[in-house]
Coordinates of C-alpha atoms in Angstrom, one line a residue:
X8 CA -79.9 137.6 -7.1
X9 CA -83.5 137.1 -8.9
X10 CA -85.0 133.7 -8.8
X11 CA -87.8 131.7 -11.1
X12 CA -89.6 128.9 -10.0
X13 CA -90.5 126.2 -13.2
X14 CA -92.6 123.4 -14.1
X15 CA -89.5 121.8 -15.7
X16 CA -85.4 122.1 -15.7
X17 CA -85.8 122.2 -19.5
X18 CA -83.9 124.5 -21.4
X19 CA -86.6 126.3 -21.7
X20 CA -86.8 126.8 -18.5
X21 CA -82.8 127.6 -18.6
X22 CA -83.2 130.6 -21.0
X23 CA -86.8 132.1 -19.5
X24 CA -84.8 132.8 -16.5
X25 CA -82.1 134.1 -18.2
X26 CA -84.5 136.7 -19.4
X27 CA -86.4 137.6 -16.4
X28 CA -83.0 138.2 -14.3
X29 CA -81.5 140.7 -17.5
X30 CA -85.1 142.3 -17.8
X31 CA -85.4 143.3 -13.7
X32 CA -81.6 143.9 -13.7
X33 CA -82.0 146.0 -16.5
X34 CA -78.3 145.1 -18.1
X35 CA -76.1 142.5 -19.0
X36 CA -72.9 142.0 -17.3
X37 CA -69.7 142.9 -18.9
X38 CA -67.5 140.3 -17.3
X39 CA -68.1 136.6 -17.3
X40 CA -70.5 134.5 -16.1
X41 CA -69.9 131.7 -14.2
X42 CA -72.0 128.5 -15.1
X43 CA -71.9 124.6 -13.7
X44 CA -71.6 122.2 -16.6
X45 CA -75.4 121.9 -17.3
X46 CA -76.7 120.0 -20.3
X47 CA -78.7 123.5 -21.4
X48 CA -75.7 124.8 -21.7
X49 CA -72.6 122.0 -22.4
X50 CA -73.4 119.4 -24.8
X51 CA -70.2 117.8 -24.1
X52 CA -67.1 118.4 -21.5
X53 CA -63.7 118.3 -23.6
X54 CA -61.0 116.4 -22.0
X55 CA -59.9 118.2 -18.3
X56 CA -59.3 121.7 -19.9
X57 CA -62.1 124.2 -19.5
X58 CA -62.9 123.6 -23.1
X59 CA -66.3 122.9 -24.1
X60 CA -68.9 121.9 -26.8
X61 CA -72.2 124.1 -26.2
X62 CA -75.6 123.2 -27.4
X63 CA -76.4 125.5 -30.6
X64 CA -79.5 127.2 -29.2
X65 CA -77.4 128.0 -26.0
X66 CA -74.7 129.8 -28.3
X67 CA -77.4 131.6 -30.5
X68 CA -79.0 132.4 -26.6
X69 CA -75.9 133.9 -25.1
X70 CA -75.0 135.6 -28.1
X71 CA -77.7 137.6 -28.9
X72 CA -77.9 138.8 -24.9
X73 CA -74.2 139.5 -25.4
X74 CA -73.3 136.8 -22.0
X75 CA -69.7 135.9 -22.2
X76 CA -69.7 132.2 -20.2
X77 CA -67.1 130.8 -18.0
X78 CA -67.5 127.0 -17.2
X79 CA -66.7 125.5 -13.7
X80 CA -64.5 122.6 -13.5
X81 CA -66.4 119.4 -12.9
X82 CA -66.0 117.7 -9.6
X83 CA -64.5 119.1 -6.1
X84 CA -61.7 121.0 -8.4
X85 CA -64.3 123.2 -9.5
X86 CA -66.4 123.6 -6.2
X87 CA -64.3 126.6 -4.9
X88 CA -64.7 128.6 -7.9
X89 CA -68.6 128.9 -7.9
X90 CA -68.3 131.4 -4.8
X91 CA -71.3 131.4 -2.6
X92 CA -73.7 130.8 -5.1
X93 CA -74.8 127.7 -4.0
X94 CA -74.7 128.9 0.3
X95 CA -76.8 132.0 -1.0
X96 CA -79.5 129.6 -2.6
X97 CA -79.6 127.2 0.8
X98 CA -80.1 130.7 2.5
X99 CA -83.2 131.8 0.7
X100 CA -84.3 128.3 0.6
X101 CA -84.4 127.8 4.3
X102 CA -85.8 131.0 4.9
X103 CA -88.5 131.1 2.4
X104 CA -89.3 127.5 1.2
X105 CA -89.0 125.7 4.3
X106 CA -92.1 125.2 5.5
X107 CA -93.4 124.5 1.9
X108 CA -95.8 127.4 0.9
X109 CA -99.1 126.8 -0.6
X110 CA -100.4 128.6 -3.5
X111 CA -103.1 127.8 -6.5
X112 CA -100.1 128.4 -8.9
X113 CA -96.7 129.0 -9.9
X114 CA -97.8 132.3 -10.9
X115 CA -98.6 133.3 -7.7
X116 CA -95.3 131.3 -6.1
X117 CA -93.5 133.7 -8.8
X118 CA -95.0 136.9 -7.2
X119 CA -93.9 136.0 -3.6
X120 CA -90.3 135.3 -5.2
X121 CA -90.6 138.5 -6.4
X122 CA -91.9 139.9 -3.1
X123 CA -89.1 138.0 -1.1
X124 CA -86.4 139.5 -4.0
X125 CA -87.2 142.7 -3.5
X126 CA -86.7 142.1 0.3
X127 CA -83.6 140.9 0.3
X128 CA -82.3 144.0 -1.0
X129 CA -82.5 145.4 2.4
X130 CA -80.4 142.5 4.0
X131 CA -77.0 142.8 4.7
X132 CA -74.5 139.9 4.4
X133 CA -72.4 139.1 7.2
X134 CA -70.8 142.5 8.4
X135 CA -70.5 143.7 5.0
X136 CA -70.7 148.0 5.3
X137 CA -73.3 147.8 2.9
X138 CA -77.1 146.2 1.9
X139 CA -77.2 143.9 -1.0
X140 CA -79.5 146.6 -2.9
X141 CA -76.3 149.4 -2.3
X142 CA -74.0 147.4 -3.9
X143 CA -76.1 146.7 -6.6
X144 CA -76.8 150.2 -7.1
X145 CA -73.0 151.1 -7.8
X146 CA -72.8 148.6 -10.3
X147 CA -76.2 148.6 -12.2
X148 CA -74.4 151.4 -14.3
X149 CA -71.8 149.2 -15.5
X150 CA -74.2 147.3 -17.0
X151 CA -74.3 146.5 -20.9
X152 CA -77.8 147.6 -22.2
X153 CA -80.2 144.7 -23.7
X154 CA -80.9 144.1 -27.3
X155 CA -84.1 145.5 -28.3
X156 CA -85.5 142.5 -30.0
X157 CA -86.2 139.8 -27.8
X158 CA -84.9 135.9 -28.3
X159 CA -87.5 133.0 -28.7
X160 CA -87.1 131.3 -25.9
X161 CA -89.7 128.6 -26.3
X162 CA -89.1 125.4 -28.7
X163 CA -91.0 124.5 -32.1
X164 CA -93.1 121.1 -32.6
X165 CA -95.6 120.8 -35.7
X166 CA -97.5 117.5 -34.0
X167 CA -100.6 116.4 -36.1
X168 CA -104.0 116.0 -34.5
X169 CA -105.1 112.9 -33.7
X170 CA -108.9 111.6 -34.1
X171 CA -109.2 112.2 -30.4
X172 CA -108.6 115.7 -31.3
X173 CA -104.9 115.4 -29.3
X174 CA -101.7 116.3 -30.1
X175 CA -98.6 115.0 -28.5
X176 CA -95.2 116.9 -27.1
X177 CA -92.7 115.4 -25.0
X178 CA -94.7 112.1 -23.9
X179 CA -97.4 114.1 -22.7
X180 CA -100.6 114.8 -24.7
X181 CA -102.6 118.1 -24.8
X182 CA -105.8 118.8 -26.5
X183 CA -107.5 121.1 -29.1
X184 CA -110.3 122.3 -30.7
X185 CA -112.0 119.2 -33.0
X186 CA -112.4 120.9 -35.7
X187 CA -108.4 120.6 -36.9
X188 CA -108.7 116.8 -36.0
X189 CA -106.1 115.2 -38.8
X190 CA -104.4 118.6 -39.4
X191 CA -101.0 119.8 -38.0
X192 CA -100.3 122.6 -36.4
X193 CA -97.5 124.7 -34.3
X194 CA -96.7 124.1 -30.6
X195 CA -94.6 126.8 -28.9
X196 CA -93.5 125.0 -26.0
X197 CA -92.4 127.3 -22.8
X198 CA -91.2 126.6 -19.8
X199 CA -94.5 126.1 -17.7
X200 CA -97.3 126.3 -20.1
X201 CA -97.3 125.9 -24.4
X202 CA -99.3 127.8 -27.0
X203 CA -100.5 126.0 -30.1
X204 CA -101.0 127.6 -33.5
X205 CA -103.0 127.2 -36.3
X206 CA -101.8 129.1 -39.3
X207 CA -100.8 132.0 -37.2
X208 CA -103.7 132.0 -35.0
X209 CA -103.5 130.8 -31.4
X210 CA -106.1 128.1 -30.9
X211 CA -105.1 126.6 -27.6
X212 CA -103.3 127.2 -24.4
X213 CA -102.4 125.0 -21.3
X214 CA -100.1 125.0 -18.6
X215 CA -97.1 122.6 -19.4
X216 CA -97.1 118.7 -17.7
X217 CA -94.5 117.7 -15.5
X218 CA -95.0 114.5 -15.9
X219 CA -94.5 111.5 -18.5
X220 CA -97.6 110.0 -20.3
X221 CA -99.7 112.6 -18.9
X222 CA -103.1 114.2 -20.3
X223 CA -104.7 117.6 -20.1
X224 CA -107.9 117.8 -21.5
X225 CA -110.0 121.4 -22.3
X226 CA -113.5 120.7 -22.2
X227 CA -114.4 123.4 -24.6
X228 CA -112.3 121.8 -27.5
X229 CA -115.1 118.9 -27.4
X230 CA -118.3 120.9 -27.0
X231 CA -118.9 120.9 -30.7
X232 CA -118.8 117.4 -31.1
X233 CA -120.6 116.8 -27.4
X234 CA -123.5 118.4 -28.8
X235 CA -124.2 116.2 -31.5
X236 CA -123.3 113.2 -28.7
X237 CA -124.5 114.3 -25.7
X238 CA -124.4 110.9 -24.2
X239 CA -120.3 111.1 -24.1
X240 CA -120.3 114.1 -21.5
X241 CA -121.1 112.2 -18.0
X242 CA -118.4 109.5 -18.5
X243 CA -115.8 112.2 -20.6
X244 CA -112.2 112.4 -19.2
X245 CA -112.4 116.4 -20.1
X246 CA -115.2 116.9 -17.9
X247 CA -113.5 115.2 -15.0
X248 CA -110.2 117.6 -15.3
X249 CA -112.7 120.4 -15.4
X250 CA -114.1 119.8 -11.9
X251 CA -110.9 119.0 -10.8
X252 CA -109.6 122.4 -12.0
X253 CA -113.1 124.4 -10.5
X254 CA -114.1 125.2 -14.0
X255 CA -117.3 123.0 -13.7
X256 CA -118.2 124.0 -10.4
X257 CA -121.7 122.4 -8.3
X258 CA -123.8 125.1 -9.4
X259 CA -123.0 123.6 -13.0
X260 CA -124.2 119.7 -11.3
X261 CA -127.1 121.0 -9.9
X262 CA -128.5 123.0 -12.9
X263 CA -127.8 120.2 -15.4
X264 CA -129.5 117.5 -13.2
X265 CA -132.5 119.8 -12.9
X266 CA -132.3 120.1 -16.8
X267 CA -132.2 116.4 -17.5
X268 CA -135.3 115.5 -14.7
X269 CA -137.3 118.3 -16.7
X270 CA -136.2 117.6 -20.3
X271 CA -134.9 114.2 -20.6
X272 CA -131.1 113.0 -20.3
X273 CA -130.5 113.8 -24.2
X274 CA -132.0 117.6 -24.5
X275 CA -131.2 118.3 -20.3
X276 CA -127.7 117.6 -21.2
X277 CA -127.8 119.4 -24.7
X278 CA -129.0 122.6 -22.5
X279 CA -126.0 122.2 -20.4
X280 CA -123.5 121.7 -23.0
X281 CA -125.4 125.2 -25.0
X282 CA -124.3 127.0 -21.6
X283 CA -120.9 126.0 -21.8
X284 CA -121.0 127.4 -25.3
X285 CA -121.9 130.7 -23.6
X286 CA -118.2 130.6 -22.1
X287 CA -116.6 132.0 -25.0
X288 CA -118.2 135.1 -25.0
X289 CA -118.7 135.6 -21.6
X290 CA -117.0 135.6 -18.3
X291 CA -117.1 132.3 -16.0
X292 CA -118.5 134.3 -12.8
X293 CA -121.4 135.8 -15.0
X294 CA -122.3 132.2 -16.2
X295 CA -121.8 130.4 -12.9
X296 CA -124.9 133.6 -11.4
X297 CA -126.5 132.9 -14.5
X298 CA -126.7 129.0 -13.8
X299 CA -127.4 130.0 -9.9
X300 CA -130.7 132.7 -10.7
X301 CA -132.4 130.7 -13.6
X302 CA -131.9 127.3 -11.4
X303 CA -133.7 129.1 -8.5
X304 CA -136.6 130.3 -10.5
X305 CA -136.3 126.8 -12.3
X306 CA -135.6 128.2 -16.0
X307 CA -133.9 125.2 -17.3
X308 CA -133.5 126.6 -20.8
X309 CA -129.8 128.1 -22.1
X310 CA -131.5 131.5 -22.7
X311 CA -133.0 132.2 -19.3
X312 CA -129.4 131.3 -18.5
X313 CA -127.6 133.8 -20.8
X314 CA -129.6 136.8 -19.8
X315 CA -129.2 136.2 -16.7
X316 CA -125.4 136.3 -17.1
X317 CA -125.5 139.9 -19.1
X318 CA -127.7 141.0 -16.2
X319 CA -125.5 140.0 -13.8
X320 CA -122.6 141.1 -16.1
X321 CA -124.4 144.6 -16.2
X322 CA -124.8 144.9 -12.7
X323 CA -121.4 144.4 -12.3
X324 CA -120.3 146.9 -14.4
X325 CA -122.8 149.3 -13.0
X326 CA -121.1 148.9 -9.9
X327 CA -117.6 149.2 -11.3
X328 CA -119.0 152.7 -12.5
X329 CA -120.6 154.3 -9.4
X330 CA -119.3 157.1 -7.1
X331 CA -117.4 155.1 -4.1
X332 CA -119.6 156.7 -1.9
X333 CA -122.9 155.5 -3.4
X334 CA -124.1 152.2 -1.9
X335 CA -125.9 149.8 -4.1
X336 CA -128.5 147.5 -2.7
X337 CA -127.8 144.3 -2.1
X338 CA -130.9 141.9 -3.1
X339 CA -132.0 139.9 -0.2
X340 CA -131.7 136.3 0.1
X341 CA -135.0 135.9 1.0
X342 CA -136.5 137.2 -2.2
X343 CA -138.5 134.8 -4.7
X344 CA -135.6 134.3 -7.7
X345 CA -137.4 135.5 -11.1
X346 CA -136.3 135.2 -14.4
X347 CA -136.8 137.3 -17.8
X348 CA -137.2 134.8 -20.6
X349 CA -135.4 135.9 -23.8
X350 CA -138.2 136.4 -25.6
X351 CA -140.3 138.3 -23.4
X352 CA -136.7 140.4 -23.2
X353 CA -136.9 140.9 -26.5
X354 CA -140.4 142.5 -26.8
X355 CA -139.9 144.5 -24.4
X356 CA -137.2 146.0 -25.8
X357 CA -137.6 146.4 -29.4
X358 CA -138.1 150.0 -30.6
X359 CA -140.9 151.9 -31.1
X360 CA -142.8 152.0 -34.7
X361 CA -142.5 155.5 -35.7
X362 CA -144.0 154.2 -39.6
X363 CA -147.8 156.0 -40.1
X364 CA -150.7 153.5 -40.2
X365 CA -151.7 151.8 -43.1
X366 CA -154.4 153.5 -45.2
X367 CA -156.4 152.2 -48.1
X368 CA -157.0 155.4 -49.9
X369 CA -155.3 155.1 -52.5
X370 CA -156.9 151.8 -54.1
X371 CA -160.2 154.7 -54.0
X372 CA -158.8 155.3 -57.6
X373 CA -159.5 152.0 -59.3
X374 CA -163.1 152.8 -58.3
X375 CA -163.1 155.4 -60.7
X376 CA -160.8 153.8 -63.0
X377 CA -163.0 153.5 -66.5
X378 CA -163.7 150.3 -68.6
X379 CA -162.1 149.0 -72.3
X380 CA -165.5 149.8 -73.9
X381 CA -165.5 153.2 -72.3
X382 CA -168.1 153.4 -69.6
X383 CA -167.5 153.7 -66.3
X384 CA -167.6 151.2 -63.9
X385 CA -169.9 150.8 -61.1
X386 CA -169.4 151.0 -57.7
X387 CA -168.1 148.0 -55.8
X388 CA -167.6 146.3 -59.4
X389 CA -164.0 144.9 -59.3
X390 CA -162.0 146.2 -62.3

């Protein structure tokens, strides 16, 4: 049995693990499939009978995976003929979900599902002569190949952005970039996170709310217009989701309020927002060492910041490239921080002036150049 853990019980979320189960199965069975009368799937029960109405996008679904369906009947008449689906499920969710397990996020619940799957192949059930992964193997052959082409699982919305540079799916409201404020764009909605396009061109990811009426803000869709309003970043809803997500960490506090007590609120908070710029170009570690060096050495500009994050991003990959049995030295903690300002970094660096130096020998001619009338003209007498 494979498992998926979603944000939502969506459809989305219905189909997604539709896919993941056929892709690690590697087949599609060839007999039915027995399904509960979910609203993903059934639009509407018909009388008693075992006849159904099926949502459109669930028939296209099915269809193109080749999944012939068999509906349960609803109520206790049905509850024999789901097997031990349901006892299987309690199983796994006693043994692995109970206590709760903590992790940053349900990409990382979805690799110890994995992990735990993969297990369970080894257990037997009951006194059965054989493991659940050595009955699987006799009948993974049986299996119906997959289609080549894969089936769009996620849902279409062309929302327009608001003035607050928002766009709204599903109650909830996501942001993106300001500069398609009062254009409309494409939202690709999955089952735990939705991509938004702009003619073609992805402009904005987030993971998918779970809730109703609720906001997730990305403080780099605001930086342009930050910048010319600096004044709007301390009291900003965006920055508040990105400390609470660890993307604006306290090295980021503690360099900007150095910046503003050297520069001024306005220009200290302009630096800080030109470091956040640096972000899309450069890694968040190489920033964050950045922000720690220049702040000891007290180099409250964005350029002592940057090259200090391609030095540390260099070092880094110097690292990545030694023998394994080369040690690097580690710099001690008790060492003065210093800082290479861009500029010097420049000049030291520019290459060298192969060009000859300039000489004045050829003016020598005008000397003896000669005048209208004829005579020559005299030495140090302009021509």
């Amino acid at each position: 049995m494979q498992r998926r853990v979603f944000a939502s019980c969506g459809q989305e979320a219905f189909f997604e693990g539709h896919v993941h189960a056929l892709s690690v199965l590697g087949g599609a069975p060839r007999g039915k499939v027995r399904y509960d009368n979910l609203k993903a799937a059934v639009a509407q029960v018909l009388g008693f009978a075992r006849l159904r109405q099926e949502s459109e996008r669930w028939t296209a679904f099915r269809t193109h995976w080749g999944i012939e369906s068999f509906y349960c009947r609803p109520g206790l008449e049905g509850a024999h003929e789901k097997g031990g689906v349901e006892g299987q499920i309690g199983y796994f969710r006693r043994n692995h979900f109970v206590p709760v397990p903590e992790v940053a996020s349900l990409a990382e619940l979805n690799e110890m599902v994995d992990r735990w799957d993969l297990q369970d192949e080894g257990r037997r059930i009951r006194s059965r002569a054989r493991t659940v992964g050595e009955y699987f193997a006799v009948e993974a052959p049986l299996l119906k190949p997959l289609p080549t082409e894969l089936f769009e699982t996620g849902r279409l919305f062309t929302p327009r952005v608001d003035r607050y540079s928002q766009i709204a799916v599903q109650t909830n409201r996501y942001s993106v970039p300001v500069r398609l404020i009062g254009r409309t764009v494409r939202v690709m909605l999955h089952a735990n996170h939705l991509i938004v396009y702009d003619q073609g061109t992805e402009v904005a990811r987030h993971e998918r709310l779970s809730t109703k009426a609720g906001l997730r803000l990305e403080l780099d869709h605001y930086l342009e217009a930050l910048i010319r309003k600096p004044g709007a970043l301390p009291g900003a809803t965006a920055l508040e989701q990105a400390k609470s997500a660890g993307k604006f960490t306290p090295v980021h506090d503690d360099w900007w309020a150095a910046a503003r007590a050297a520069h001024g609120d306005k220009d200290g908070t302009k630096a800080l927002i030109e470091v956040l710029l640096l972000g899309r170009h450069m890694s968040h570690e190489h920033i964050v060492a950045g922000l720690a060096t220049a702040l000891r050495a007290g180099a409250l500009t964005a350029d002592a910041v940057a090259l200090e994050a391609r030095k540390a991003a260099e070092a880094d990959e110097l690292a990545a490239s030694a023998p394994a049995h080369v040690s690097l030295p580690e710099p001690s903690g008790r060492q003065r921080a210093t800082v290479t300002f861009l500029s010097d970094w420049r000049m030291a660096h520019l290459p060298s002036d192969t060009r000859p130096l300039p000489s004045v020998a050829p003016y020598d001619q005008l000397l003896r150049h000669r005048r209208p009338g004829g005579a020559p003209a005299t030495e140090g007498e302009a021509t």
